[in-house]
mmCIF file of C-alpha atoms in Angstrom:
data_model
loop_
_atom_site.group_PDB
_atom_site.id
_atom_site.type_symbol
_atom_site.label_atom_id
_atom_site.label_comp_id
_atom_site.label_asym_id
_atom_site.label_seq_id
_atom_site.Cartn_x
_atom_site.Cartn_y
_atom_site.Cartn_z
ATOM 1 C CA MET A 1 -4.134 -20.133 23.003
ATOM 2 C CA ASN A 2 -4.378 -16.767 21.228
ATOM 3 C CA PHE A 3 -6.639 -16.895 18.157
ATOM 4 C CA GLU A 4 -6.441 -13.176 17.413
ATOM 5 C CA LEU A 5 -5.072 -12.213 14.006
ATOM 6 C CA ASN A 6 -2.047 -9.950 13.960
ATOM 7 C CA GLU A 7 -2.186 -6.660 12.067
ATOM 8 C CA GLU A 8 -0.701 -8.096 8.886
ATOM 9 C CA GLN A 9 -3.080 -11.058 8.847
ATOM 10 C CA GLN A 10 -6.087 -8.809 9.445
ATOM 11 C CA MET A 11 -5.020 -6.574 6.546
ATOM 12 C CA LEU A 12 -4.734 -9.628 4.302
ATOM 13 C CA ALA A 13 -8.203 -10.866 5.299
ATOM 14 C CA ASP A 14 -9.741 -7.408 4.793
ATOM 15 C CA THR A 15 -8.080 -6.986 1.409
ATOM 16 C CA VAL A 16 -9.346 -10.287 0.005
ATOM 17 C CA GLU A 17 -12.803 -9.787 1.514
ATOM 18 C CA ARG A 18 -13.107 -6.337 -0.060
ATOM 19 C CA LEU A 19 -11.822 -7.481 -3.442
ATOM 20 C CA VAL A 20 -14.242 -10.427 -3.597
ATOM 21 C CA ARG A 21 -17.183 -8.324 -2.419
ATOM 22 C CA ASN A 22 -16.527 -5.546 -4.950
ATOM 23 C CA THR A 23 -15.673 -7.614 -8.027
ATOM 24 C CA TYR A 24 -17.225 -11.044 -7.589
ATOM 25 C CA GLY A 25 -20.956 -10.542 -7.208
ATOM 26 C CA PHE A 26 -23.183 -13.469 -8.090
ATOM 27 C CA GLU A 27 -24.122 -12.046 -11.510
ATOM 28 C CA GLN A 28 -20.456 -11.457 -12.359
ATOM 29 C CA ARG A 29 -19.640 -14.947 -11.203
ATOM 30 C CA GLU A 30 -22.215 -16.420 -13.558
ATOM 31 C CA ALA A 31 -20.705 -14.402 -16.432
ATOM 32 C CA PHE A 32 -17.234 -15.725 -15.548
ATOM 33 C CA TYR A 33 -18.663 -19.261 -15.436
ATOM 34 C CA GLN A 34 -20.156 -18.890 -18.930
ATOM 35 C CA SER A 35 -16.948 -17.413 -20.413
ATOM 36 C CA PRO A 36 -14.543 -19.566 -22.486
ATOM 37 C CA GLN A 37 -11.963 -19.543 -19.678
ATOM 38 C CA GLY A 38 -14.499 -20.505 -17.021
ATOM 39 C CA TYR A 39 -13.044 -17.974 -14.571
ATOM 40 C CA SER A 40 -12.046 -14.305 -14.514
ATOM 41 C CA PRO A 41 -8.534 -13.497 -15.816
ATOM 42 C CA GLU A 42 -9.127 -9.912 -14.662
ATOM 43 C CA PHE A 43 -9.844 -11.060 -11.089
ATOM 44 C CA TRP A 44 -6.756 -13.261 -11.217
ATOM 45 C CA ARG A 45 -4.720 -10.251 -12.371
ATOM 46 C CA GLN A 46 -5.992 -8.229 -9.420
ATOM 47 C CA LEU A 47 -5.097 -11.064 -7.044
ATOM 48 C CA SER A 48 -1.631 -11.035 -8.575
ATOM 49 C CA GLU A 49 -1.183 -7.261 -8.310
ATOM 50 C CA LEU A 50 -2.170 -7.352 -4.645
ATOM 51 C CA GLY A 51 0.266 -10.186 -3.993
ATOM 52 C CA ILE A 52 -2.485 -12.637 -3.048
ATOM 53 C CA THR A 53 -1.298 -15.250 -5.555
ATOM 54 C CA SER A 54 2.092 -15.269 -3.812
ATOM 55 C CA VAL A 55 0.761 -15.934 -0.294
ATOM 56 C CA PRO A 56 1.444 -19.707 -0.170
ATOM 57 C CA ILE A 57 4.860 -19.406 -1.916
ATOM 58 C CA ALA A 58 8.091 -19.195 0.103
ATOM 59 C CA THR A 59 9.935 -15.862 0.208
ATOM 60 C CA ASP A 60 12.984 -17.479 -1.447
ATOM 61 C CA TYR A 61 10.911 -17.677 -4.633
ATOM 62 C CA GLU A 62 9.384 -14.189 -4.586
ATOM 63 C CA GLY A 63 6.433 -15.306 -2.509
ATOM 64 C CA PHE A 64 4.784 -13.938 0.618
ATOM 65 C CA GLY A 65 5.821 -16.916 2.755
ATOM 66 C CA GLY A 66 2.382 -17.400 4.261
ATOM 67 C CA THR A 67 1.500 -20.231 6.619
ATOM 68 C CA GLY A 68 -1.652 -22.305 6.872
ATOM 69 C CA VAL A 69 -3.318 -19.398 8.689
ATOM 70 C CA GLU A 70 -2.731 -16.961 5.801
ATOM 71 C CA ASN A 71 -3.955 -19.608 3.337
ATOM 72 C CA MET A 72 -7.068 -20.006 5.493
ATOM 73 C CA LEU A 73 -7.810 -16.263 5.398
ATOM 74 C CA VAL A 74 -7.566 -16.161 1.600
ATOM 75 C CA MET A 75 -9.500 -19.360 0.944
ATOM 76 C CA LYS A 76 -12.358 -18.442 3.268
ATOM 77 C CA GLU A 77 -13.118 -15.296 1.291
ATOM 78 C CA LEU A 78 -12.734 -17.091 -2.053
ATOM 79 C CA GLY A 79 -15.234 -19.660 -0.764
ATOM 80 C CA ARG A 80 -17.649 -16.961 0.356
ATOM 81 C CA GLY A 81 -17.634 -15.534 -3.185
ATOM 82 C CA LEU A 82 -17.822 -18.959 -4.910
ATOM 83 C CA CYS A 83 -14.718 -17.931 -6.819
ATOM 84 C CA LEU A 84 -13.861 -20.112 -9.805
ATOM 85 C CA GLU A 85 -10.107 -19.482 -9.988
ATOM 86 C CA PRO A 86 -7.873 -22.552 -9.384
ATOM 87 C CA TYR A 87 -6.101 -20.954 -6.401
ATOM 88 C CA LEU A 88 -6.193 -24.035 -4.182
ATOM 89 C CA HIS A 89 -4.961 -26.505 -6.778
ATOM 90 C CA SER A 90 -2.341 -24.231 -8.358
ATOM 91 C CA GLN A 91 -0.963 -21.985 -5.602
ATOM 92 C CA VAL A 92 -1.349 -24.286 -2.592
ATOM 93 C CA TYR A 93 -1.249 -27.913 -3.760
ATOM 94 C CA ALA A 94 0.876 -27.912 -6.919
ATOM 95 C CA ALA A 95 3.267 -25.172 -5.787
ATOM 96 C CA GLY A 96 3.624 -26.950 -2.444
ATOM 97 C CA LEU A 97 4.695 -30.141 -4.200
ATOM 98 C CA ILE A 98 7.357 -28.298 -6.182
ATOM 99 C CA GLN A 99 8.583 -26.524 -3.046
ATOM 100 C CA GLN A 100 8.889 -29.833 -1.203
ATOM 101 C CA LEU A 101 10.180 -32.150 -3.928
ATOM 102 C CA GLY A 102 11.622 -29.939 -6.665
ATOM 103 C CA SER A 103 15.310 -29.389 -7.304
ATOM 104 C CA VAL A 104 16.807 -25.928 -6.804
ATOM 105 C CA GLU A 105 16.668 -25.358 -10.564
ATOM 106 C CA GLN A 106 13.030 -26.466 -10.786
ATOM 107 C CA ARG A 107 11.982 -24.270 -7.881
ATOM 108 C CA GLN A 108 13.864 -21.236 -9.225
ATOM 109 C CA LYS A 109 12.450 -21.740 -12.718
ATOM 110 C CA ILE A 110 8.782 -22.322 -11.840
ATOM 111 C CA LEU A 111 7.797 -20.843 -8.489
ATOM 112 C CA PRO A 112 8.458 -17.105 -9.144
ATOM 113 C CA SER A 113 6.141 -17.166 -12.160
ATOM 114 C CA VAL A 114 3.524 -19.025 -10.105
ATOM 115 C CA ALA A 115 3.803 -16.487 -7.290
ATOM 116 C CA SER A 116 3.269 -13.643 -9.768
ATOM 117 C CA GLY A 117 0.214 -15.383 -11.209
ATOM 118 C CA GLU A 118 1.763 -15.658 -14.678
ATOM 119 C CA GLN A 119 1.859 -19.446 -14.620
ATOM 120 C CA LEU A 120 -0.976 -21.758 -13.583
ATOM 121 C CA LEU A 121 -0.293 -25.252 -12.300
ATOM 122 C CA ALA A 122 -2.515 -28.295 -11.805
ATOM 123 C CA VAL A 123 -2.039 -31.741 -10.274
ATOM 124 C CA ALA A 124 -3.198 -34.880 -12.082
ATOM 125 C CA ASP A 125 -3.268 -37.486 -9.303
ATOM 126 C CA GLU A 126 -6.786 -38.927 -9.595
ATOM 127 C CA GLU A 127 -7.661 -41.997 -11.627
ATOM 128 C CA ALA A 128 -10.733 -44.165 -11.885
ATOM 129 C CA GLY A 129 -9.500 -46.673 -9.318
ATOM 130 C CA THR A 130 -7.320 -44.640 -6.961
ATOM 131 C CA HIS A 131 -10.204 -43.584 -4.648
ATOM 132 C CA PHE A 132 -8.308 -40.834 -2.767
ATOM 133 C CA HIS A 133 -5.036 -42.847 -2.771
ATOM 134 C CA PRO A 134 -2.741 -41.204 -5.377
ATOM 135 C CA GLU A 135 -0.051 -43.768 -4.649
ATOM 136 C CA ALA A 136 -2.366 -46.371 -6.232
ATOM 137 C CA SER A 137 -1.802 -44.784 -9.654
ATOM 138 C CA GLU A 138 -1.933 -47.106 -12.675
ATOM 139 C CA CYS A 139 -0.380 -44.524 -14.984
ATOM 140 C CA THR A 140 3.099 -45.812 -15.808
ATOM 141 C CA ALA A 141 6.510 -44.197 -16.285
ATOM 142 C CA VAL A 142 8.982 -46.160 -18.382
ATOM 143 C CA PRO A 143 12.625 -45.005 -18.524
ATOM 144 C CA CYS A 144 13.980 -44.375 -21.989
ATOM 145 C CA GLU A 145 16.961 -42.646 -23.559
ATOM 146 C CA ARG A 146 17.412 -39.213 -21.883
ATOM 147 C CA GLY A 147 13.994 -39.288 -20.234
ATOM 148 C CA TRP A 148 10.719 -41.082 -19.512
ATOM 149 C CA ARG A 149 7.622 -42.201 -21.349
ATOM 150 C CA LEU A 150 4.262 -41.755 -19.608
ATOM 151 C CA SER A 151 1.083 -43.662 -20.408
ATOM 152 C CA GLY A 152 -2.275 -43.707 -18.686
ATOM 153 C CA HIS A 153 -5.498 -41.866 -17.944
ATOM 154 C CA LYS A 154 -6.131 -39.096 -15.436
ATOM 155 C CA ARG A 155 -9.518 -37.731 -14.540
ATOM 156 C CA VAL A 156 -10.999 -34.588 -12.958
ATOM 157 C CA VAL A 157 -7.838 -32.510 -13.048
ATOM 158 C CA ILE A 158 -9.132 -29.290 -11.475
ATOM 159 C CA GLY A 159 -7.693 -26.317 -13.357
ATOM 160 C CA GLY A 160 -5.944 -28.654 -15.783
ATOM 161 C CA GLU A 161 -7.690 -27.328 -18.875
ATOM 162 C CA LEU A 162 -5.873 -23.977 -18.702
ATOM 163 C CA ALA A 163 -2.792 -24.950 -16.704
ATOM 164 C CA HIS A 164 0.569 -24.117 -18.244
ATOM 165 C CA THR A 165 2.213 -27.056 -16.468
ATOM 166 C CA ILE A 166 0.584 -30.173 -15.027
ATOM 167 C CA LEU A 167 2.155 -32.307 -12.303
ATOM 168 C CA VAL A 168 1.403 -35.943 -13.158
ATOM 169 C CA THR A 169 1.734 -38.949 -10.860
ATOM 170 C CA ALA A 170 2.915 -42.196 -12.426
ATOM 171 C CA ARG A 171 3.931 -45.614 -11.150
ATOM 172 C CA MET A 172 7.434 -46.745 -12.050
ATOM 173 C CA SER A 173 7.503 -49.541 -14.615
ATOM 174 C CA ASP A 174 9.364 -51.764 -12.146
ATOM 175 C CA GLY A 175 6.503 -51.271 -9.649
ATOM 176 C CA ASP A 176 8.729 -49.421 -7.183
ATOM 177 C CA GLY A 177 6.582 -46.535 -5.917
ATOM 178 C CA VAL A 178 5.011 -43.441 -7.461
ATOM 179 C CA SER A 179 6.860 -40.543 -9.079
ATOM 180 C CA LEU A 180 5.850 -37.010 -9.969
ATOM 181 C CA PHE A 181 6.573 -35.443 -13.363
ATOM 182 C CA LEU A 182 6.273 -31.983 -14.873
ATOM 183 C CA LEU A 183 4.164 -32.269 -18.009
ATOM 184 C CA ASP A 184 3.755 -29.759 -20.817
ATOM 185 C CA PRO A 185 0.057 -30.074 -21.814
ATOM 186 C CA ALA A 186 1.020 -29.254 -25.399
ATOM 187 C CA ALA A 187 3.420 -32.197 -25.644
ATOM 188 C CA GLU A 188 2.862 -34.820 -28.301
ATOM 189 C CA GLY A 189 0.647 -37.641 -27.055
ATOM 190 C CA VAL A 190 -1.245 -35.516 -24.508
ATOM 191 C CA SER A 191 -4.996 -35.143 -24.962
ATOM 192 C CA ARG A 192 -7.112 -32.882 -22.710
ATOM 193 C CA THR A 193 -10.899 -33.085 -22.523
ATOM 194 C CA GLY A 194 -12.179 -30.069 -20.632
ATOM 195 C CA TYR A 195 -15.553 -29.581 -18.977
ATOM 196 C CA PRO A 196 -17.196 -27.515 -16.231
ATOM 197 C CA CYS A 197 -17.733 -29.325 -12.946
ATOM 198 C CA ILE A 198 -21.258 -29.308 -11.512
ATOM 199 C CA ASP A 199 -20.176 -26.817 -8.831
ATOM 200 C CA GLY A 200 -18.532 -24.332 -11.209
ATOM 201 C CA PRO A 201 -14.742 -24.768 -11.563
ATOM 202 C CA ARG A 202 -13.458 -26.272 -14.801
ATOM 203 C CA ALA A 203 -11.550 -29.536 -14.945
ATOM 204 C CA CYS A 204 -10.245 -31.904 -17.595
ATOM 205 C CA ASP A 205 -9.505 -35.551 -18.190
ATOM 206 C CA LEU A 206 -6.015 -36.364 -19.428
ATOM 207 C CA GLU A 207 -5.082 -39.058 -21.915
ATOM 208 C CA LEU A 208 -1.362 -39.828 -21.968
ATOM 209 C CA SER A 209 -0.300 -41.943 -24.937
ATOM 210 C CA ASP A 210 3.382 -42.779 -24.745
ATOM 211 C CA VAL A 211 4.267 -39.172 -23.842
ATOM 212 C CA TYR A 212 7.992 -38.399 -23.763
ATOM 213 C CA VAL A 213 9.319 -36.123 -21.009
ATOM 214 C CA GLU A 214 12.930 -35.112 -20.374
ATOM 215 C CA ALA A 215 14.872 -36.567 -17.464
ATOM 216 C CA ASP A 216 14.783 -33.203 -15.664
ATOM 217 C CA ALA A 217 10.955 -33.319 -15.662
ATOM 218 C CA LEU A 218 11.095 -35.778 -12.770
ATOM 219 C CA ILE A 219 10.319 -34.013 -9.460
ATOM 220 C CA GLY A 220 12.158 -35.554 -6.545
ATOM 221 C CA PRO A 221 13.618 -39.085 -6.361
ATOM 222 C CA ALA A 222 12.076 -41.693 -8.647
ATOM 223 C CA GLY A 223 9.369 -43.720 -6.917
ATOM 224 C CA LYS A 224 9.476 -41.654 -3.696
ATOM 225 C CA ALA A 225 6.718 -39.078 -4.220
ATOM 226 C CA GLY A 226 4.153 -40.810 -1.985
ATOM 227 C CA PRO A 227 5.000 -39.089 1.345
ATOM 228 C CA ALA A 228 5.160 -35.631 -0.268
ATOM 229 C CA LEU A 229 1.802 -36.185 -1.962
ATOM 230 C CA ALA A 230 0.242 -37.137 1.370
ATOM 231 C CA TYR A 231 1.780 -34.139 3.138
ATOM 232 C CA GLN A 232 0.756 -31.591 0.514
ATOM 233 C CA ARG A 233 -2.751 -33.054 0.284
ATOM 234 C CA GLY A 234 -2.928 -32.291 4.005
ATOM 235 C CA ARG A 235 -2.025 -28.627 3.367
ATOM 236 C CA ALA A 236 -4.549 -28.461 0.549
ATOM 237 C CA LEU A 237 -7.168 -30.136 2.724
ATOM 238 C CA ALA A 238 -6.705 -27.482 5.414
ATOM 239 C CA ALA A 239 -7.135 -24.705 2.843
ATOM 240 C CA GLN A 240 -10.181 -26.460 1.432
ATOM 241 C CA CYS A 241 -11.790 -26.556 4.884
ATOM 242 C CA ALA A 242 -11.457 -22.756 4.927
ATOM 243 C CA GLU A 243 -13.076 -22.498 1.497
ATOM 244 C CA ALA A 244 -16.003 -24.585 2.740
ATOM 245 C CA LEU A 245 -16.241 -22.440 5.881
ATOM 246 C CA GLY A 246 -16.606 -19.267 3.817
ATOM 247 C CA SER A 247 -19.310 -20.885 1.706
ATOM 248 C CA MET A 248 -21.138 -22.197 4.807
ATOM 249 C CA GLU A 249 -21.102 -18.738 6.398
ATOM 250 C CA GLU A 250 -22.678 -17.247 3.279
ATOM 251 C CA ALA A 251 -25.308 -20.027 3.034
ATOM 252 C CA PHE A 252 -26.190 -19.465 6.693
ATOM 253 C CA ARG A 253 -26.445 -15.700 6.179
ATOM 254 C CA LEU A 254 -28.720 -16.094 3.155
ATOM 255 C CA THR A 255 -30.960 -18.526 5.025
ATOM 256 C CA LEU A 256 -31.251 -16.312 8.097
ATOM 257 C CA GLU A 257 -32.102 -13.322 5.927
ATOM 258 C CA TYR A 258 -34.780 -15.346 4.128
ATOM 259 C CA LEU A 259 -36.398 -16.483 7.382
ATOM 260 C CA LYS A 260 -36.576 -12.864 8.546
ATOM 261 C CA THR A 261 -38.288 -11.634 5.378
ATOM 262 C CA ARG A 262 -40.488 -14.520 4.124
ATOM 263 C CA GLN A 263 -44.017 -14.000 5.489
ATOM 264 C CA GLN A 264 -46.465 -16.773 6.388
ATOM 265 C CA PHE A 265 -49.683 -16.457 8.422
ATOM 266 C CA GLY A 266 -48.954 -12.771 8.889
ATOM 267 C CA SER A 267 -45.473 -13.038 10.373
ATOM 268 C CA PRO A 268 -41.892 -13.871 9.307
ATOM 269 C CA ILE A 269 -41.386 -17.640 9.171
ATOM 270 C CA GLY A 270 -38.290 -17.173 11.331
ATOM 271 C CA ARG A 271 -40.620 -16.826 14.329
ATOM 272 C CA PHE A 272 -41.680 -20.456 14.043
ATOM 273 C CA GLN A 273 -39.969 -22.475 16.742
ATOM 274 C CA ALA A 274 -39.313 -25.522 14.574
ATOM 275 C CA LEU A 275 -37.377 -23.397 12.083
ATOM 276 C CA GLN A 276 -35.460 -21.687 14.890
ATOM 277 C CA HIS A 277 -34.357 -25.119 16.093
ATOM 278 C CA ARG A 278 -33.024 -25.905 12.619
ATOM 279 C CA MET A 279 -31.105 -22.630 12.497
ATOM 280 C CA ALA A 280 -29.659 -23.313 15.951
ATOM 281 C CA GLU A 281 -28.466 -26.733 14.791
ATOM 282 C CA MET A 282 -26.874 -25.188 11.695
ATOM 283 C CA ARG A 283 -25.163 -22.539 13.837
ATOM 284 C CA GLY A 284 -23.756 -25.163 16.150
ATOM 285 C CA GLU A 285 -22.301 -27.176 13.271
ATOM 286 C CA LEU A 286 -20.926 -23.993 11.690
ATOM 287 C CA GLU A 287 -19.072 -23.002 14.850
ATOM 288 C CA LEU A 288 -17.664 -26.510 15.244
ATOM 289 C CA ALA A 289 -16.485 -26.406 11.633
ATOM 290 C CA ARG A 290 -14.890 -23.000 12.276
ATOM 291 C CA SER A 291 -12.929 -24.369 15.250
ATOM 292 C CA MET A 292 -11.701 -27.399 13.277
ATOM 293 C CA THR A 293 -10.754 -25.211 10.301
ATOM 294 C CA ILE A 294 -8.586 -23.053 12.574
ATOM 295 C CA LEU A 295 -7.014 -26.190 14.039
ATOM 296 C CA ALA A 296 -6.267 -27.527 10.544
ATOM 297 C CA ALA A 297 -4.712 -24.203 9.510
ATOM 298 C CA CYS A 298 -2.490 -24.174 12.601
ATOM 299 C CA VAL A 299 -1.092 -27.675 12.010
ATOM 300 C CA ALA A 300 -1.003 -27.672 8.192
ATOM 301 C CA ASP A 301 2.679 -26.661 7.995
ATOM 302 C CA ASP A 302 3.852 -28.703 10.989
ATOM 303 C CA PRO A 303 6.378 -31.476 10.324
ATOM 304 C CA ASP A 304 4.731 -34.674 9.140
ATOM 305 C CA SER A 305 3.512 -36.838 12.023
ATOM 306 C CA SER A 306 0.624 -39.063 13.053
ATOM 307 C CA GLU A 307 -0.722 -36.261 15.255
ATOM 308 C CA ARG A 308 -0.797 -33.810 12.330
ATOM 309 C CA SER A 309 -2.484 -36.365 10.071
ATOM 310 C CA ARG A 310 -5.046 -37.217 12.762
ATOM 311 C CA ARG A 311 -5.991 -33.574 13.322
ATOM 312 C CA LEU A 312 -6.304 -32.893 9.615
ATOM 313 C CA ALA A 313 -8.477 -35.986 9.116
ATOM 314 C CA ALA A 314 -10.694 -34.921 12.017
ATOM 315 C CA ALA A 315 -11.023 -31.419 10.574
ATOM 316 C CA LYS A 316 -12.022 -32.689 7.151
ATOM 317 C CA PHE A 317 -14.575 -35.080 8.656
ATOM 318 C CA VAL A 318 -16.209 -32.392 10.814
ATOM 319 C CA VAL A 319 -16.212 -29.781 8.029
ATOM 320 C CA ALA A 320 -17.626 -32.276 5.505
ATOM 321 C CA ARG A 321 -20.401 -33.252 7.908
ATOM 322 C CA ALA A 322 -21.253 -29.602 8.593
ATOM 323 C CA SER A 323 -21.152 -28.784 4.872
ATOM 324 C CA GLU A 324 -23.684 -31.485 4.058
ATOM 325 C CA LEU A 325 -26.007 -30.472 6.885
ATOM 326 C CA ILE A 326 -25.918 -26.750 6.097
ATOM 327 C CA ALA A 327 -26.380 -27.359 2.367
ATOM 328 C CA GLU A 328 -29.400 -29.598 2.967
ATOM 329 C CA GLN A 329 -31.009 -27.522 5.706
ATOM 330 C CA SER A 330 -30.547 -24.252 3.818
ATOM 331 C CA ILE A 331 -32.440 -25.642 0.845
ATOM 332 C CA GLN A 332 -35.147 -27.132 3.068
ATOM 333 C CA LEU A 333 -35.676 -23.809 4.866
ATOM 334 C CA HIS A 334 -35.818 -21.866 1.602
ATOM 335 C CA GLY A 335 -38.185 -24.255 -0.145
ATOM 336 C CA GLY A 336 -38.312 -24.222 -3.955
ATOM 337 C CA ILE A 337 -36.407 -20.970 -4.402
ATOM 338 C CA GLY A 338 -33.383 -22.608 -2.812
ATOM 339 C CA MET A 339 -33.018 -24.818 -5.888
ATOM 340 C CA THR A 340 -33.259 -22.133 -8.568
ATOM 341 C CA TRP A 341 -30.247 -21.493 -10.802
ATOM 342 C CA GLU A 342 -30.663 -17.711 -10.497
ATOM 343 C CA TYR A 343 -30.211 -17.726 -6.704
ATOM 344 C CA SER A 344 -26.745 -18.079 -5.201
ATOM 345 C CA LEU A 345 -27.793 -20.441 -2.415
ATOM 346 C CA ALA A 346 -28.233 -23.369 -4.803
ATOM 347 C CA HIS A 347 -24.664 -22.835 -6.029
ATOM 348 C CA HIS A 348 -23.311 -22.721 -2.481
ATOM 349 C CA ALA A 349 -25.117 -25.989 -1.738
ATOM 350 C CA LYS A 350 -23.616 -27.693 -4.802
ATOM 351 C CA ARG A 351 -20.178 -26.333 -4.016
ATOM 352 C CA LEU A 352 -20.348 -27.547 -0.414
ATOM 353 C CA VAL A 353 -21.401 -31.043 -1.428
ATOM 354 C CA MET A 354 -18.652 -31.308 -4.031
ATOM 355 C CA LEU A 355 -15.966 -30.033 -1.643
ATOM 356 C CA THR A 356 -16.760 -32.882 0.725
ATOM 357 C CA HIS A 357 -15.574 -35.335 -1.947
ATOM 358 C CA GLN A 358 -12.239 -33.733 -2.826
ATOM 359 C CA PHE A 359 -9.072 -34.981 -1.107
ATOM 360 C CA GLY A 360 -11.180 -37.709 0.538
ATOM 361 C CA ASP A 361 -14.793 -37.718 1.695
ATOM 362 C CA ASP A 362 -16.012 -37.934 5.304
ATOM 363 C CA ASP A 363 -16.018 -41.759 5.347
ATOM 364 C CA PHE A 364 -12.445 -41.841 4.071
ATOM 365 C CA HIS A 365 -11.197 -39.404 6.706
ATOM 366 C CA LEU A 366 -13.133 -41.103 9.494
ATOM 367 C CA GLY A 367 -11.270 -44.277 8.563
ATOM 368 C CA GLN A 368 -7.977 -42.405 8.467
ATOM 369 C CA TYR A 369 -8.643 -40.897 11.893
ATOM 370 C CA SER A 370 -9.602 -44.263 13.366
ATOM 371 C CA ALA A 371 -6.498 -45.930 11.972
ATOM 372 C CA LEU A 372 -4.284 -43.269 13.581
ATOM 373 C CA LEU A 373 -5.797 -43.522 17.063
ATOM 374 C CA GLU A 374 -3.469 -44.631 19.819
ATOM 375 C CA ILE A 375 -6.165 -46.617 21.660
ATOM 376 C CA PRO A 376 -6.267 -49.665 19.339
ATOM 377 C CA ARG A 377 -2.468 -49.858 19.414
ATOM 378 C CA GLN A 378 -2.404 -49.734 23.216
ATOM 379 C CA ALA A 379 -5.165 -52.354 23.431
ATOM 380 C CA SER A 380 -3.352 -54.690 21.054
ATOM 381 C CA ARG A 381 -0.136 -54.336 23.072
ATOM 382 C CA GLN A 382 -2.024 -55.171 26.276
ATOM 383 C CA VAL A 383 -3.582 -58.266 24.700
ATOM 384 C CA ALA A 384 -0.187 -59.378 23.450
#
């Protein structure tokens, strides 16, 4: 299999890498984090002008028409720079849901402005009891004259505080499946409580109190959003693996540089064999995570199947395991300085740990992978 990037892909990777390196230093990132928006509108504008915000959007809607590989190239560099912009949740996840489930009118109305970066989207599919299963939503949608009424609570909506439109999951009042609705955050009955997450990006909790939405706010058939949610979470998961890979590469680089410069007993501590063993273990996990991230990117846009789901679950499990190990070992090898707020490594460690819990943690995806294995099915057929 050929893993070489073509000329266009290499140009995309170089462009994002250069933009992040030149405009998203750690000090600038901290200033963006402390700003009222919690991210850099200027950086977002530059992403838009370079066409980066359009990469995941189909060409029919003024997008670049990128695949999982192009998404991987962008997300890896955004992860390396600890970028705070809601690219994953707006451009990949939410836009993907509209592309898959939206009507022609909805796609034509929303996606061009998303591709240009003018409109930010967010997805509200997490609740206190859903535990990585958005189809277990307790938020309800009740049909009414010319529309629907939504009631419920959503939590940790990444990018939801500043989103122009939020995609909300809700269970039909007759109990028949989960639907997806376009929600105007300024609508009557909507309450947003924003806050910064521990790893940097801003999120919000949503309170929906008998919120009225028009009939054309429903995305896709009523009660049938479950398969699309699962599919698009797979695409988002693949992009998130790339974000974690970029962050792991930077954490590894910082740690290696520290071991080469920190002196103890008259020599760099990197000469100590025990520390070399730790670095070798980190490198091995990093390379395994890189291979699984590439695999996830290659299958992310495949038609839905058990094989695709199994590969994505395996990728998330391996990347989550590597993220935890590299975060922990990097701090251990740095000592106290690895925990200081003024040093970027601590922020990479927090980001890596938090990424392992989005779209399902390692235990969740290990269970998903096990459930999709062919071996138990074959064994059960033999016993029968």
